[in-house]
CSV table of C-alpha atoms in Angstrom, one decimal:
chain,number,residue,atom,x,y,z
F,9,MET,CA,0.0,0.0,0.0
F,10,ILE,CA,2.7,2.5,0.9
F,11,ALA,CA,4.8,1.7,-2.2
F,12,VAL,CA,1.7,2.4,-4.4
F,13,ASP,CA,1.2,5.8,-2.7
F,14,TYR,CA,4.9,6.7,-3.3
F,15,THR,CA,4.6,6.0,-7.0
F,16,VAL,CA,1.0,7.1,-7.6
F,17,GLY,CA,0.8,10.1,-5.3
F,18,ASN,CA,2.8,12.4,-7.4
F,19,ALA,CA,0.8,11.5,-10.5
F,20,LEU,CA,-2.5,12.0,-8.7
F,21,LEU,CA,-1.4,15.5,-7.5
F,22,THR,CA,-0.4,16.4,-11.1
F,23,GLU,CA,-3.7,15.3,-12.5
F,24,TRP,CA,-6.1,16.8,-9.9
F,25,LEU,CA,-4.6,20.1,-8.8
F,26,PRO,CA,-5.0,23.3,-10.8
F,27,LYS,CA,-2.0,24.2,-12.9
F,28,GLY,CA,-0.8,27.0,-10.7
F,29,GLU,CA,-0.7,24.8,-7.5
F,30,ASP,CA,0.6,21.5,-8.8
F,31,SER,CA,4.4,22.2,-8.6
F,32,LYS,CA,4.1,23.8,-5.2
F,33,ARG,CA,2.1,20.7,-3.8
F,34,GLN,CA,4.5,18.3,-5.5
F,35,SER,CA,7.4,20.1,-3.7
F,36,HIS,CA,5.4,19.7,-0.4
F,37,LEU,CA,5.0,16.0,-1.1
F,38,LEU,CA,8.7,15.5,-1.6
F,39,ILE,CA,9.5,17.4,1.6
F,40,TYR,CA,7.0,15.3,3.6
F,41,TRP,CA,8.5,12.1,2.2
F,42,THR,CA,12.0,13.3,3.3
F,43,ILE,CA,10.7,14.2,6.7
F,44,GLY,CA,9.1,10.7,6.9
F,45,PHE,CA,12.4,9.0,6.0
F,46,ILE,CA,14.3,11.0,8.6
F,47,LEU,CA,11.7,10.2,11.3
F,48,SER,CA,11.8,6.5,10.4
F,49,TYR,CA,15.5,6.5,10.8
F,50,ILE,CA,15.2,8.2,14.2
F,51,ALA,CA,12.5,5.8,15.3
F,52,GLY,CA,14.7,2.9,14.3
F,53,THR,CA,17.6,4.1,16.3
F,54,LEU,CA,15.4,4.7,19.4
F,55,ILE,CA,13.8,1.3,19.4
F,56,THR,CA,16.7,-0.7,20.7
F,57,GLY,CA,15.5,-2.1,24.1
F,58,PHE,CA,13.8,-5.2,22.8
F,59,GLY,CA,16.8,-7.5,22.7
F,60,ALA,CA,16.5,-10.2,20.1
F,61,TYR,CA,13.1,-8.9,19.1
F,62,THR,CA,14.3,-5.5,18.1
F,63,TRP,CA,14.3,-6.2,14.4
F,64,GLN,CA,10.7,-7.5,14.6
F,65,VAL,CA,9.5,-4.4,16.4
F,66,ILE,CA,11.2,-2.1,13.8
F,67,LEU,CA,9.6,-4.2,11.1
F,68,ALA,CA,6.2,-4.0,12.8
F,69,THR,CA,6.4,-0.2,13.1
F,70,GLY,CA,6.4,-0.1,9.3
F,71,ALA,CA,2.8,-1.4,9.4
F,72,VAL,CA,1.5,1.7,11.1
F,73,PRO,CA,1.7,4.0,8.1
F,74,ALA,CA,0.3,1.2,5.9
F,75,ILE,CA,-2.7,0.8,8.1
F,76,ILE,CA,-3.3,4.6,8.3
F,77,THR,CA,-3.1,4.7,4.5
F,78,ALA,CA,-5.4,1.8,4.0
F,79,LEU,CA,-8.0,3.4,6.4
F,80,PHE,CA,-7.7,6.7,4.6
F,81,ARG,CA,-8.1,5.1,1.2
F,82,SER,CA,-11.1,3.1,2.3
F,83,PHE,CA,-13.0,6.1,3.8
F,84,PHE,CA,-11.9,8.5,1.1
F,85,PRO,CA,-11.7,6.5,-2.2
F,86,LEU,CA,-10.1,8.1,-5.2
F,87,PRO,CA,-12.6,9.4,-7.7
F,88,ALA,CA,-12.4,8.8,-11.4
F,89,SER,CA,-10.1,10.8,-13.5
F,90,PRO,CA,-11.4,14.3,-14.4
F,91,THR,CA,-10.3,14.0,-18.1
């Protein structure tokens, strides 16, 4: 789910936003992705107290954004293309 949003999110913004706003919003999208990457690195370094299960906890924390995205997509489905 997250990989799809990474690849499709930019195309959806380009298609749906007015021409004056699309480049500004695409820049915001890239900035938010970068912030997310940095926060995931910080979270990974902070989660170290689980001993042999640390890698499993870090892997499980990746499910949180996927669940949020799945819920968001189920309550707010994408409409058909405007063109």
